[in-house]
Short mmCIF file of C-alpha atoms and ligand atoms in Angstrom, two decimals:
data_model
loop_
_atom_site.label_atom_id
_atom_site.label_comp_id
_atom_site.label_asym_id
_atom_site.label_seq_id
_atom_site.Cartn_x
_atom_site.Cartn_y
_atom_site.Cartn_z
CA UNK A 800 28.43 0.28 -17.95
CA UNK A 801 31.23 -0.25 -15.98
CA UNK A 802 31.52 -0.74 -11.91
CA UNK A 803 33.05 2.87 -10.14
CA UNK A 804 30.26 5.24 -13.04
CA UNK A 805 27.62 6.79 -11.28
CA UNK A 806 24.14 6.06 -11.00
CA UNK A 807 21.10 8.37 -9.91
CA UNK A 808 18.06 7.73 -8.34
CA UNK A 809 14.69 9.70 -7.89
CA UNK A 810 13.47 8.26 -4.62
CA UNK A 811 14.25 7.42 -1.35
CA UNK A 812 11.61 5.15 -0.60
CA UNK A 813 11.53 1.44 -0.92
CA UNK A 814 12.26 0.75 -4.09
CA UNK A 815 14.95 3.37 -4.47
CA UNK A 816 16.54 2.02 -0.93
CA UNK A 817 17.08 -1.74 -2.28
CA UNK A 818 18.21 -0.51 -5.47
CA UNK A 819 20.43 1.89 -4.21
CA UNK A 820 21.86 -1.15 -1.86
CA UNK A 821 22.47 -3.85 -4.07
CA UNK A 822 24.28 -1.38 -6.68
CA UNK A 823 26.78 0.11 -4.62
CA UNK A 824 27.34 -3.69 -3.11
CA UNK A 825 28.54 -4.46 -6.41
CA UNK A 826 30.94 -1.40 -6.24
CA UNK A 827 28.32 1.48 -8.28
CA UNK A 828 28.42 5.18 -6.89
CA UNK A 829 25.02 5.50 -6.07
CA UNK A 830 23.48 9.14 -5.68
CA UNK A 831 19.62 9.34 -4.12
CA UNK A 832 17.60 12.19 -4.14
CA UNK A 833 14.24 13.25 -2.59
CA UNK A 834 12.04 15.93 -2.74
CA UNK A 835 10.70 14.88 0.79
CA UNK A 836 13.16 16.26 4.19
CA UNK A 837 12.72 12.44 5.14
CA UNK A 838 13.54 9.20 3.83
CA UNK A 839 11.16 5.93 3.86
CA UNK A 840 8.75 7.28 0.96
CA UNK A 841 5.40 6.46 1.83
CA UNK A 842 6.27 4.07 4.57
CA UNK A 843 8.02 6.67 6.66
CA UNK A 844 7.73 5.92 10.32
CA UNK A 845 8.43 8.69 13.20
CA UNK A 846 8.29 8.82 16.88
CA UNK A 847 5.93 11.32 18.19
CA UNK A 848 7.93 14.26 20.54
CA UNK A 849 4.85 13.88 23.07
CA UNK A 850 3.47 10.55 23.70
CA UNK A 851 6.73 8.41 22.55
CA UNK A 852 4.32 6.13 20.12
CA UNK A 853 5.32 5.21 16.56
CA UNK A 854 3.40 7.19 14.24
CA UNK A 855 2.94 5.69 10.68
CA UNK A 856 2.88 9.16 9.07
CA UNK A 857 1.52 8.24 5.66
CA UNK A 858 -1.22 5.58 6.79
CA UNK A 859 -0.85 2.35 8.54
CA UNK A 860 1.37 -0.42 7.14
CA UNK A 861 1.67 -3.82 7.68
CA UNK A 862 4.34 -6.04 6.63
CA UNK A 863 3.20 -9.55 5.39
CA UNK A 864 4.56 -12.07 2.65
CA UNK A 865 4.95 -15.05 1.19
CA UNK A 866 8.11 -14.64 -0.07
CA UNK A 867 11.08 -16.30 1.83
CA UNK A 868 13.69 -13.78 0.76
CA UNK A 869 11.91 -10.72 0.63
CA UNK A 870 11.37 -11.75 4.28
CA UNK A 871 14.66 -12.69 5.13
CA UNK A 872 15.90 -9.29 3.44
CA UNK A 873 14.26 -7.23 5.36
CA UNK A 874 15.59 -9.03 8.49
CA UNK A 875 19.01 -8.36 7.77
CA UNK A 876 18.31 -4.64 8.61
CA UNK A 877 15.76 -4.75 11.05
CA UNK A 878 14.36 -7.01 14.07
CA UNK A 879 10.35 -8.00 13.13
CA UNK A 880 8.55 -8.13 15.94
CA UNK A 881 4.87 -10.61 15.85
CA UNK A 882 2.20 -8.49 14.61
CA UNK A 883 -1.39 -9.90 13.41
CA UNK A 884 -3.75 -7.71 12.03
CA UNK A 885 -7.03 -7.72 13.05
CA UNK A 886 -9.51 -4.88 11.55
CA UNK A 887 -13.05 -4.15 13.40
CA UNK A 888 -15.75 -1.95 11.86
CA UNK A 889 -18.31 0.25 13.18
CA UNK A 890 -21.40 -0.42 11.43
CA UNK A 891 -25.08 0.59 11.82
CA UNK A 892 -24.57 0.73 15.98
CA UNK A 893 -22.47 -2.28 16.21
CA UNK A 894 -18.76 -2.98 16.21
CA UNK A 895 -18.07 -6.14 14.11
CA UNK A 896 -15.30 -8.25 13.22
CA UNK A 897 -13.16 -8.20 9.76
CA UNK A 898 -12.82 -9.46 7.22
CA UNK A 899 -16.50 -10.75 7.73
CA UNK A 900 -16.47 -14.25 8.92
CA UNK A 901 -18.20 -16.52 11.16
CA UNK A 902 -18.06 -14.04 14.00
CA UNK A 903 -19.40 -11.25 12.23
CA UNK A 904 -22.29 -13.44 10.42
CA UNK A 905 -23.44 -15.15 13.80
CA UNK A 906 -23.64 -11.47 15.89
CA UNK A 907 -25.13 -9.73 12.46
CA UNK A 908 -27.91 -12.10 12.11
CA UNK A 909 -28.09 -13.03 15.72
CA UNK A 910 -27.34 -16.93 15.08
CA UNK A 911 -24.93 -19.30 16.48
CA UNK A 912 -24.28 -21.23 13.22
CA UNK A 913 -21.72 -23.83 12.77
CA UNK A 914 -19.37 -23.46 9.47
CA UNK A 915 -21.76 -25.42 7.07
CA UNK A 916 -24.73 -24.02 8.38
CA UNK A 917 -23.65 -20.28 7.72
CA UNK A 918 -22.49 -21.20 4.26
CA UNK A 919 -26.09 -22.51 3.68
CA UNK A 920 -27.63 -19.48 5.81
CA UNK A 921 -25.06 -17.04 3.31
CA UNK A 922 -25.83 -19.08 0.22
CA UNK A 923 -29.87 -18.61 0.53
CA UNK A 924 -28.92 -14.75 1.16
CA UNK A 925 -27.29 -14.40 -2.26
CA UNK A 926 -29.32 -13.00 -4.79
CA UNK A 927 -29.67 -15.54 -7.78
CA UNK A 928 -31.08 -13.72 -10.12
CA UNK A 929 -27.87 -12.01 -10.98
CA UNK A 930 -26.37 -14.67 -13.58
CA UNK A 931 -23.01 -12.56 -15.20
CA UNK A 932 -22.09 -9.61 -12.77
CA UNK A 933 -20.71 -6.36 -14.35
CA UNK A 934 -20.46 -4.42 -11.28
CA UNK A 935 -18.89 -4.25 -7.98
CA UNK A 936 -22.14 -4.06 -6.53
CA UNK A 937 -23.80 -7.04 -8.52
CA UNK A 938 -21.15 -9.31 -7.60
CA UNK A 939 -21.08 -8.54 -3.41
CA UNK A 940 -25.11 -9.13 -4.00
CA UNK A 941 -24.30 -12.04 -5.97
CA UNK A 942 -21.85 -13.58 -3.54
CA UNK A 943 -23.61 -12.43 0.35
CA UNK A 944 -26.76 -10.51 -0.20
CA UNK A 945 -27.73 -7.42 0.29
CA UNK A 946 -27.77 -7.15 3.95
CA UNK A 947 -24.24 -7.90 4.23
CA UNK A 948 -23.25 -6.03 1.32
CA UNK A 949 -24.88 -2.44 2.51
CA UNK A 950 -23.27 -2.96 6.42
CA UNK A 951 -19.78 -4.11 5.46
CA UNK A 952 -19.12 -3.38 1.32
CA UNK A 953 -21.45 -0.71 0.10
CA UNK A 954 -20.78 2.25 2.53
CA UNK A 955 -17.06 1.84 3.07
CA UNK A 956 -16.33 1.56 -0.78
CA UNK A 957 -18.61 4.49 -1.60
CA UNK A 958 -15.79 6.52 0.84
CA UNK A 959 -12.46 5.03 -0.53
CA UNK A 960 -13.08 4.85 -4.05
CA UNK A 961 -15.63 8.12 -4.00
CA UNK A 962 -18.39 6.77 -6.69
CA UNK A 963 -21.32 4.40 -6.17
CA UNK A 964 -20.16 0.61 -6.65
CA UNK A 965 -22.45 0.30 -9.81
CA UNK A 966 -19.93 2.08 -11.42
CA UNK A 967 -17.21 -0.01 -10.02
CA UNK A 968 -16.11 -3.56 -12.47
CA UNK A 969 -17.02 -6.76 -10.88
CA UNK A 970 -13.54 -7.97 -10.77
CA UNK A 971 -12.51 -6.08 -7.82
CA UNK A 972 -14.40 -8.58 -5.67
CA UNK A 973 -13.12 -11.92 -7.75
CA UNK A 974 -13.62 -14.77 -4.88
CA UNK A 975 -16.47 -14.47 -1.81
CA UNK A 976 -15.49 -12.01 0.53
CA UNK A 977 -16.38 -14.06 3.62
CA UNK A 978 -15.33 -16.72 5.81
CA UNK A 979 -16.71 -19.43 7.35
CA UNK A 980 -14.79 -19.89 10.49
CA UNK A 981 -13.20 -17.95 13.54
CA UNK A 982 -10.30 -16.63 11.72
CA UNK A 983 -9.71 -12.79 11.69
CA UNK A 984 -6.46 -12.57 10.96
CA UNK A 985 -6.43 -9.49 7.76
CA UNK A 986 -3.75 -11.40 5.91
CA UNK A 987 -3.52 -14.82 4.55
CA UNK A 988 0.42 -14.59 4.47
CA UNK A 989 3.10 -16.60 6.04
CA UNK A 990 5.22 -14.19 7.38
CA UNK A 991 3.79 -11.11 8.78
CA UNK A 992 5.21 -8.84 11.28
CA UNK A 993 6.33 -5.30 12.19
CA UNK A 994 9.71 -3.18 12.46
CA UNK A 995 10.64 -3.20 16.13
CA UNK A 996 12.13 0.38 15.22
CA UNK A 997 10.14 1.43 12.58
CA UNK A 998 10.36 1.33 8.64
CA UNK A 999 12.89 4.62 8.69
CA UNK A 1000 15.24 3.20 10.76
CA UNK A 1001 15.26 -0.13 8.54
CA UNK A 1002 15.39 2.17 5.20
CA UNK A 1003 18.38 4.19 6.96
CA UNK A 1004 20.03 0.97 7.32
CA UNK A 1005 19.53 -0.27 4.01
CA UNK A 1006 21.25 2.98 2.49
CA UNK A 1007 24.00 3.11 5.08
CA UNK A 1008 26.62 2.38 2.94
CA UNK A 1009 29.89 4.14 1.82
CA UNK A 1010 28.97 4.08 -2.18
CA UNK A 1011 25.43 5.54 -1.42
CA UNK A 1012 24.72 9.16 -1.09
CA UNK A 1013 21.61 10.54 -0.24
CA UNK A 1014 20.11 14.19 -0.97
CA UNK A 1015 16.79 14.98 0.98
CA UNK A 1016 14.58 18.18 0.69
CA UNK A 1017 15.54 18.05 -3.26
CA UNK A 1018 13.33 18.21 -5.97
CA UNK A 1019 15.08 15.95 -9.10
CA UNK A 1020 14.05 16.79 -12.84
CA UNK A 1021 14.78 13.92 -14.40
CA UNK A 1022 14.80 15.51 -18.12
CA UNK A 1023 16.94 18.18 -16.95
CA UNK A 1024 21.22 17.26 -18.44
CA UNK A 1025 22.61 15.28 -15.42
CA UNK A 1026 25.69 13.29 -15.93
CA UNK A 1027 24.72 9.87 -14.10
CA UNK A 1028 25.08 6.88 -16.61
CA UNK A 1029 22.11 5.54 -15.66
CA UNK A 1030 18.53 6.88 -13.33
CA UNK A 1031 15.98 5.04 -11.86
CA UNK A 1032 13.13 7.27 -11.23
CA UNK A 1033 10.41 6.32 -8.42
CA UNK A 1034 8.39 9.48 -9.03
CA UNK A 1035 5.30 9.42 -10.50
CA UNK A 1036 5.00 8.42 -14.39
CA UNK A 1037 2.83 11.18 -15.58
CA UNK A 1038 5.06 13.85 -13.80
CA UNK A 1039 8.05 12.57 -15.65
CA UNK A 1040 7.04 14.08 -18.69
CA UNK A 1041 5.53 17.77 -17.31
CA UNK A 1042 1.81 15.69 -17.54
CA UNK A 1043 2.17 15.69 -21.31
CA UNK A 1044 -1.12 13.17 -22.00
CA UNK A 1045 -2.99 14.96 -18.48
CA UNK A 1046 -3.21 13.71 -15.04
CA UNK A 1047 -3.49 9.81 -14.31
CA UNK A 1048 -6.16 9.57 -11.43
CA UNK A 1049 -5.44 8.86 -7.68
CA UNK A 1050 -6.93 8.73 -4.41
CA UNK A 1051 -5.33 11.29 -1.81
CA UNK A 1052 -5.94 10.52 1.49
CA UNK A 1053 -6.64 13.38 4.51
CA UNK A 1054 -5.30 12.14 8.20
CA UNK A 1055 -7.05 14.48 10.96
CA UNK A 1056 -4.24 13.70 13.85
CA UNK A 1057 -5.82 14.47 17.39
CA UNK A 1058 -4.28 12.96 20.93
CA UNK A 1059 -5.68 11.10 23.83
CA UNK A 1060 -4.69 10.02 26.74
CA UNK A 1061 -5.12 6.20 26.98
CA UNK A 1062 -6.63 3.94 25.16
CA UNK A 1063 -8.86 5.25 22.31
CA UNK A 1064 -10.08 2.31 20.65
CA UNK A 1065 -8.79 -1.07 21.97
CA UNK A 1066 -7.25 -1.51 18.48
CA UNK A 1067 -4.96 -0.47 15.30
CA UNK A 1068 -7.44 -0.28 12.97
CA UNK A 1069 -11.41 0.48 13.06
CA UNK A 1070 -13.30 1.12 9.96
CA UNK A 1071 -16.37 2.76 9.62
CA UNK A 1072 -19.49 1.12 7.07
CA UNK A 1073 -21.79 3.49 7.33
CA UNK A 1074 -21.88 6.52 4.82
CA UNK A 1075 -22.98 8.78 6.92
CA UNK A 1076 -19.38 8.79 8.83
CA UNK A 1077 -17.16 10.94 6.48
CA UNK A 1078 -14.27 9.34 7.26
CA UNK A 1079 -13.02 5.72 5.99
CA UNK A 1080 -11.19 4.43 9.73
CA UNK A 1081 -9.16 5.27 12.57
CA UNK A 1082 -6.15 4.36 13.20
CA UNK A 1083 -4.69 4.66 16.42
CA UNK A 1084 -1.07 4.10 16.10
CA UNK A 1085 0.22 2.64 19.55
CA UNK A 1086 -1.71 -0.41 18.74
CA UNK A 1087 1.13 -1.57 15.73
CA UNK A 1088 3.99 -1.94 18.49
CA UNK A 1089 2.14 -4.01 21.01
CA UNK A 1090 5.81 -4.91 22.42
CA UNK A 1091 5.76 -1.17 23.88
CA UNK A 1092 3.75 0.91 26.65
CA UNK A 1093 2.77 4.54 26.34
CA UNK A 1094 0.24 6.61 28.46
CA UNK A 1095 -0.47 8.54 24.99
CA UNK A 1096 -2.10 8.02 22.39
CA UNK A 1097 -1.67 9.07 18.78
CA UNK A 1098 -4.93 8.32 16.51
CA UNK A 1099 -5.81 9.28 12.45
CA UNK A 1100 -8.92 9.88 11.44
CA UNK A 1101 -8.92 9.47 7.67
CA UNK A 1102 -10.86 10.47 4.61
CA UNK A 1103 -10.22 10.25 0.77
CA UNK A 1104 -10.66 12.05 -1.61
CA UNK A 1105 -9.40 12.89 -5.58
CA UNK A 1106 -5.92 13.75 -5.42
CA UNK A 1107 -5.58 17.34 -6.64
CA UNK A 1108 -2.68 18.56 -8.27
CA UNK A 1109 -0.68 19.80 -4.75
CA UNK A 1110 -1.74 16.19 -3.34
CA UNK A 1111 0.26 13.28 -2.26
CA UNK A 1112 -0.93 10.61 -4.64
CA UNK A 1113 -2.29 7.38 -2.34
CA UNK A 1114 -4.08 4.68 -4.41
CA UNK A 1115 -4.12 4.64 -8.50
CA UNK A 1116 -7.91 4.41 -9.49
CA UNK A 1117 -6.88 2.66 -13.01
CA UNK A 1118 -10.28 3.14 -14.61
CA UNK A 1119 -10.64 1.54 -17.56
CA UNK A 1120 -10.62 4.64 -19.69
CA UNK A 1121 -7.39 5.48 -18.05
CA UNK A 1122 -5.84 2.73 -20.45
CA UNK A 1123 -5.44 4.49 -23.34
CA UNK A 1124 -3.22 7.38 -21.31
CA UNK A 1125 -1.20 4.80 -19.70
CA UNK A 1126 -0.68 3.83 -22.69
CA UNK A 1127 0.48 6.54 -24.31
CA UNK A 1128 2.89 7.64 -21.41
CA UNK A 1129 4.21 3.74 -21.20
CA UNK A 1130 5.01 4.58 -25.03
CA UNK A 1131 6.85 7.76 -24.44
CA UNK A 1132 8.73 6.16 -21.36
CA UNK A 1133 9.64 3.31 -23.60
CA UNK A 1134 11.33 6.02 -25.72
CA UNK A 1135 13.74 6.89 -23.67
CA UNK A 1136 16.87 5.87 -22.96
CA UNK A 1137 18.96 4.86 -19.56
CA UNK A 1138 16.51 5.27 -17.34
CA UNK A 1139 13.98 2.29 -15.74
CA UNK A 1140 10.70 3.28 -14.02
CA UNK A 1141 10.67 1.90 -10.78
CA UNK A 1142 7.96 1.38 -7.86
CA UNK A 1143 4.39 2.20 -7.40
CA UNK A 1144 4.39 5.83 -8.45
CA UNK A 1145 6.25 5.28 -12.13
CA UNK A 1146 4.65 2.03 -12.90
CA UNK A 1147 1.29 3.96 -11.42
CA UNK A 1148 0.17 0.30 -9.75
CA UNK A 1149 -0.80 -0.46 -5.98
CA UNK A 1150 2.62 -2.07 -4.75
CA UNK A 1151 2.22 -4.22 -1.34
CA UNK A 1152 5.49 -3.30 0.58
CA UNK A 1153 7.02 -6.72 0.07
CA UNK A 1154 6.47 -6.83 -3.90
CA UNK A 1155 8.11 -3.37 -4.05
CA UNK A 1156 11.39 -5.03 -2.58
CA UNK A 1157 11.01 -8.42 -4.71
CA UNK A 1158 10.73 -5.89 -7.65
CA UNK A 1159 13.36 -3.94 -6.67
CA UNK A 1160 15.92 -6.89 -6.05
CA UNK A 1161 15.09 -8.47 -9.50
CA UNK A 1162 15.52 -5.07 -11.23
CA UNK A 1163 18.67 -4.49 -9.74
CA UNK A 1164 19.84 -7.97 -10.60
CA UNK A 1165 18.84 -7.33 -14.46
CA UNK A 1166 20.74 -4.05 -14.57
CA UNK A 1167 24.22 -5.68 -12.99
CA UNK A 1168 23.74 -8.75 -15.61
CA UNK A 1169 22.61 -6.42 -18.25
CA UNK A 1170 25.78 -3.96 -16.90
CA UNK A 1171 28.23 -6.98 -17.22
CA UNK A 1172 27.39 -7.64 -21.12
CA UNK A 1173 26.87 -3.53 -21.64
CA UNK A 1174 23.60 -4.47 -22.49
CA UNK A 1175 20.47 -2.07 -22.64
CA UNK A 1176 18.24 -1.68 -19.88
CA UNK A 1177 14.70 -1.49 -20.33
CA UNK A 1178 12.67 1.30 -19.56
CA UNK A 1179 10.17 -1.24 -17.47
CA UNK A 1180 11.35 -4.63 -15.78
CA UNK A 1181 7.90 -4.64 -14.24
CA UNK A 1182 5.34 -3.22 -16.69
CA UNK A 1183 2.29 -0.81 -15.73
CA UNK A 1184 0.09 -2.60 -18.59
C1 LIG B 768 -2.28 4.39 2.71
C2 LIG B 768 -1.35 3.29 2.30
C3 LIG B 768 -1.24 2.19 3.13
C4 LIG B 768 -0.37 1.16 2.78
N1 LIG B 768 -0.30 0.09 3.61
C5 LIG B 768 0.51 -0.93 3.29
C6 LIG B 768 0.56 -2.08 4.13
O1 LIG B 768 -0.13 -2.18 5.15
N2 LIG B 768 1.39 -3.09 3.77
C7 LIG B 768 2.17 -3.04 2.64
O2 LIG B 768 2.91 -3.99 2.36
N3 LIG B 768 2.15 -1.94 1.83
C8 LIG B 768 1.35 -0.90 2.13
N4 LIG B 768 1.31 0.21 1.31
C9 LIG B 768 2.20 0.27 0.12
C10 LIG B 768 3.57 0.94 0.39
O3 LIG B 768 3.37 2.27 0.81
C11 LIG B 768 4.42 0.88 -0.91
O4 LIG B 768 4.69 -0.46 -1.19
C12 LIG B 768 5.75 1.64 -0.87
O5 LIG B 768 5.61 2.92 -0.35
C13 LIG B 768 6.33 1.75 -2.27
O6 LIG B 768 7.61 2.34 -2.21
P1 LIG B 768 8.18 3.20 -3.44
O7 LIG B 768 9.60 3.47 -3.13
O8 LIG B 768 7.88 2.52 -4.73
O9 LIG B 768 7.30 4.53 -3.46
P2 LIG B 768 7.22 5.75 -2.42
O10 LIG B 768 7.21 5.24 -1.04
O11 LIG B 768 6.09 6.58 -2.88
O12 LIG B 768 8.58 6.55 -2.65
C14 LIG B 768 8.78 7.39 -3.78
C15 LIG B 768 9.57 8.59 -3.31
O13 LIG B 768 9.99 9.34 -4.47
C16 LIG B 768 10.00 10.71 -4.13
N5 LIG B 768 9.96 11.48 -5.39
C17 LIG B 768 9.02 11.41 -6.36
N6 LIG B 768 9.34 12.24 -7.39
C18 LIG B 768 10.52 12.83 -7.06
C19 LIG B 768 11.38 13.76 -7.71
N7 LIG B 768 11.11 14.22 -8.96
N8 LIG B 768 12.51 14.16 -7.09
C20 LIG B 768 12.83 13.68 -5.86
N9 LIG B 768 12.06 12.78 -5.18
C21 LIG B 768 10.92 12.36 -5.79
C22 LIG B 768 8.77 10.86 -3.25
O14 LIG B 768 8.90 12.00 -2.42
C23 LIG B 768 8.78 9.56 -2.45
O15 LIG B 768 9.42 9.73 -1.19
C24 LIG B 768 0.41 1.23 1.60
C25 LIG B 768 0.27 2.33 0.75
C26 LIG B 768 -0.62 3.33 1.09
C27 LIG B 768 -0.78 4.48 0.14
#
């Protein structure tokens, strides 16, 4: 494949931004397409008309990484301003502290433990007669107990993941879920931070370049005869091929916008534990640019659900029976040829922001080496399986 043929891509999210970027830096025609009248994919940030604030429009996001050049990448395009995130959850009358830790224990139980001493207090809560756990729910007993488990685990997953946890695997909840010290910072990541101008004007920057070309409000069937030499396709992996093998499964996710004037919450984020509250958190958007002032507010109330066939898909589920589907469409994909599967929809995998760029720079870089030798390019660089 030579430098000057034209390339396609299905996306103008992340992953199809950095691609997009690095080809036509090494002199490709790169043409981008969306079926959305924005670009930014899921991370798609917009100012609202009213109040001035930020608005997130997809959900909240939250960039944080460990990885020096995924960091220093994103930048080149954008000023990161300091942003920690800190989560509190409503819970059975009380508003605690996340992820749980020593505040949380010491105003749940009504103690003023030291570190130790709440390890011991947690330790003696942990129900020991659960030797090999199978189940979500076996293994938060297993590691704090059950009052800890039904105000901060049980509730909360029953609403995001919309089954009981006994029917959840154990390894969702690999190490304990709890800390033993003041910290209540969400992420353990060195870098962390947000986009003083939001994550569209950082994508917008990332495609502004001459070889790039980018076509919203357009649907792109991939199968259809196009004349690109090669596609990368961001768009979900089962909808590539008309949903041949049936549906994979997803979460969707319902936002109920409303207004206020002032301060809503006192934070970004506020979950809600209990069951009986239909809705998983609220998010009150000001909160993520700290570095501005608005009288408004904008808040989301949200709620998921199964994602129907008209919905946006949000989080894969990945059952365990879903393997053998996978499967079969990782087969078929494998099949074809000059096109890679790119980003969290076509390699049907919850992406963090800053792996979506570290995948997208290393695929890039495999198609200009593999370009240089007129080599093949895989269907996957990152596998789904
Ligand atoms: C609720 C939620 C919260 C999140 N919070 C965080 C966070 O706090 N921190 C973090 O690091 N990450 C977060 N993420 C992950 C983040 O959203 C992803 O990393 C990122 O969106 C992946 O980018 P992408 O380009 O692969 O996919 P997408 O953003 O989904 O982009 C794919 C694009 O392809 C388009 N498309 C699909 N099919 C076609 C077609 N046939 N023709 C034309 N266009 C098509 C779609 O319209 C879409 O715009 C969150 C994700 C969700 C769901």
């Amino acid at each position: 494949m030579a430098q000057g043929q034209k390339i396609g891509i299905v996306g103008a999210g992340l992953s199809g931004a950095v691609i997009a970027r690095e080809l036509a830096e090494a002199g490709f025609e790169v043409e981008v397409f969306d079926t959305r009248p924005h670009i930014g994919g899921n991370c798609h940030t917009e100012r609202d008309a009213d109040t001035g604030v930020m608005v997130h429009i997809y959900g909240p996001h939250i960039f944080h990484t460990d990885d020096a050049e995924v960091w220093d990448y994103v930048n080149g395009y954008q000023t990161f301003l300091p942003y920690k995130n800190r989560v509190k959850t409503t819970s059975q009358g009380q508003v605690y502290s996340l992820p749980v830790n020593l505040h949380t224990i010491n105003q749940f139980f009504g103690k003023t433990f030291r570190p130790e001493e709440a390890r011991a207090f947690i330790e003696e809560q942990a129900d020991k007669t659960i030797t090999d756990p199978q189940t979500f729910e076996e293994q938060a007993l297993r590691f704090v107990g059950r009052d800890l488990y039904e105000a901060f685990f049980k509730g909360y997953t029953e609403k995001q993941w919309g089954c009981s946890p006994t029917d959840l695997p154990a390894s969702i909840l690999k190490r304990l879920p709890v800390r033993f010290n003041y910290d209540d910072n969400y992420f353990f990541h060195k870098f962390q931070g947000m986009p003083e101008n939001g994550y569209t004007d950082m994508i917008e920057k990332i495609f502004d370049h001459p070889k790039i070309k980018v076509t919203l409000g357009r649907h792109f069937d991939p199968r259809a005869p196009h004349d690109y030499a090669h596609l990368f396709y961001s768009g979900p992996l089962d909808g590539y091929f008309g949903y041949e093998f049936g549906r994979l499964g997803y979460r969707t996710l319902d936002f109920e916008r409303f207004s206020y004037q002032g301060d809503y919450q006192g934070c970004a984020v506020m979950n809600y534990g209990d069951a009986s509250v239909p809705y998983t958190r609220i998010t009150e958007h000001k909160h993520f640019s700290p570095w501005e002032s608005h009288e408004g507010s904008v808040c989301y109330r949200e709620f998921s659900r199964a994602c129907g066939e008209n919905d946006i898909p949000y989080y894969p589920i990945r059952l365990v029976e879903e393997k053998a589907q996978l499967a079969d469409y990782v087969a078929r994909a494998n099949e074809e040829k000059s096109v890679t599967f790119v980003g969290r929809l076509a390699t049907y995998r919850y992406l963090d922001m800053d792996v979506t760029i570290r995948e997208a720079l290393d695929t890039a870089r495999l198609f200009l080496s593999k370009s240089k030798d007129e080599a093949a390019m895989p269907a996957f660089v990152h596998a789904p399986l």
